[in-house]
């Protein structure tokens, strides 16, 4: 079902403005365009200074930028949905700077790590409906994970609309806002943990004598196959791991070395640290906003 705003607009006719035109804005907009949820002409992209980036996004996807004539101010005023997609360090100044352009008919969706709904309200006023989300870069290929929380101003229709937008780029999980930092530690930063593990496996394969291309192919297929085994069989990773591990065999030998290096505990500690860092970023932002 194609949900609409209270004004009765179907999603395909809504204007979506990405305030911040980096990796996350590209990942989400690409998913929306490729899933034909939003035509590229309805999407605008704003950044601070990088015109080459805007040209690249226009060439690649046909999205609107100031290079096609309109102003950033127009894009924000005319948008039905505004994604806040700049780095946390730039957020307070950038978001505070558009307060006068916003109205209650618009929906603001933040993807900024750590930044609370309350802080966003302080920057743009308490009456604008705000969604706090934590997507990940796998949204680019429609396999993202997005944690979503709503301010009390967000209507039921707007909730359905938000869910539909993010479902176009992967799976969604509605969470209480207190869980958003934890979502960051699990799935927001999560793709990087897997890439790090893949880097290690590729370097290991190279040491074992495979050329770069072969190492990449072996590792990618191994990781893809393992993730799909967990998904399709419904078996626990620990059970699947035991099926690979013959007593006193090669896998046992490898896992013993990895366990001696505390791989599991280190990964878990990393996830907790990411979560803690999201909280620190949020607290730093809150302090800046109050000053
Ligand atoms: N990357 C990821 O995996 C994820 C990121 N996030 C969150 O998404 C947000 C964006 O991250 P990411 O896409 O990686 O960042 P990028 O650095 O790739 O992009 C940031 C963008 O913000 C723009 N920007 C900065 N300041 C302003 C300003 N004052 N006005 C307008 N635009 C501005 C930059 O423009 P310019 O280049 O011209 O300076 C750039 O286009 C972050 O808050 C992050 O926490 C959330 C989930 C996952
Ligand atoms: O590293 C970061 O801070 C952002 C948030 C989640 C993924 N990237």
Coordinates of N, CA and C and ligand atoms in Angstrom, one line a residue, residues 87-88 111 113 134-135 184 188-190 274 281, ligand 2:
X87 N 27.1 15.3 9.4 CA 27.8 14.8 10.5 C 27.3 15.5 11.8
X88 N 27.4 14.7 12.9 CA 27.0 15.4 14.2 C 27.7 16.7 14.5
X111 N 19.0 11.2 10.5 CA 19.7 9.9 10.5 C 21.0 10.1 11.4
X113 N 23.7 10.2 14.2 CA 24.0 9.4 15.3 C 24.0 10.2 16.6
X134 N 18.1 5.4 12.7 CA 19.5 5.0 12.5 C 19.6 3.9 11.4
X135 N 19.8 4.3 10.2 CA 19.9 3.4 9.1 C 21.4 2.8 9.0
X184 N 22.6 1.8 17.0 CA 23.8 2.3 16.3 C 25.0 1.3 16.5
X188 N 23.9 0.1 12.9 CA 24.4 1.3 12.3 C 25.8 1.2 11.9
X189 N 26.7 0.9 12.9 CA 28.1 0.7 12.7 C 28.4 -0.7 12.2
X190 N 27.4 -1.6 12.3 CA 27.6 -3.0 12.1 C 28.3 -3.4 10.7
X274 N 30.7 1.5 20.6 CA 30.0 2.3 19.6 C 28.7 2.9 20.2
X281 N 28.2 11.4 21.9 CA 28.0 12.4 20.8 C 26.7 13.2 21.1
Ligands
LIG2 O1 30.4 6.1 12.5 C1 29.4 6.8 12.7 O2 29.4 7.7 13.6 C2 28.2 6.6 11.9 C3 27.0 6.3 12.7 C4 26.7 4.8 12.4 C5 27.6 4.5 11.3 N1 28.4 5.5 11.0

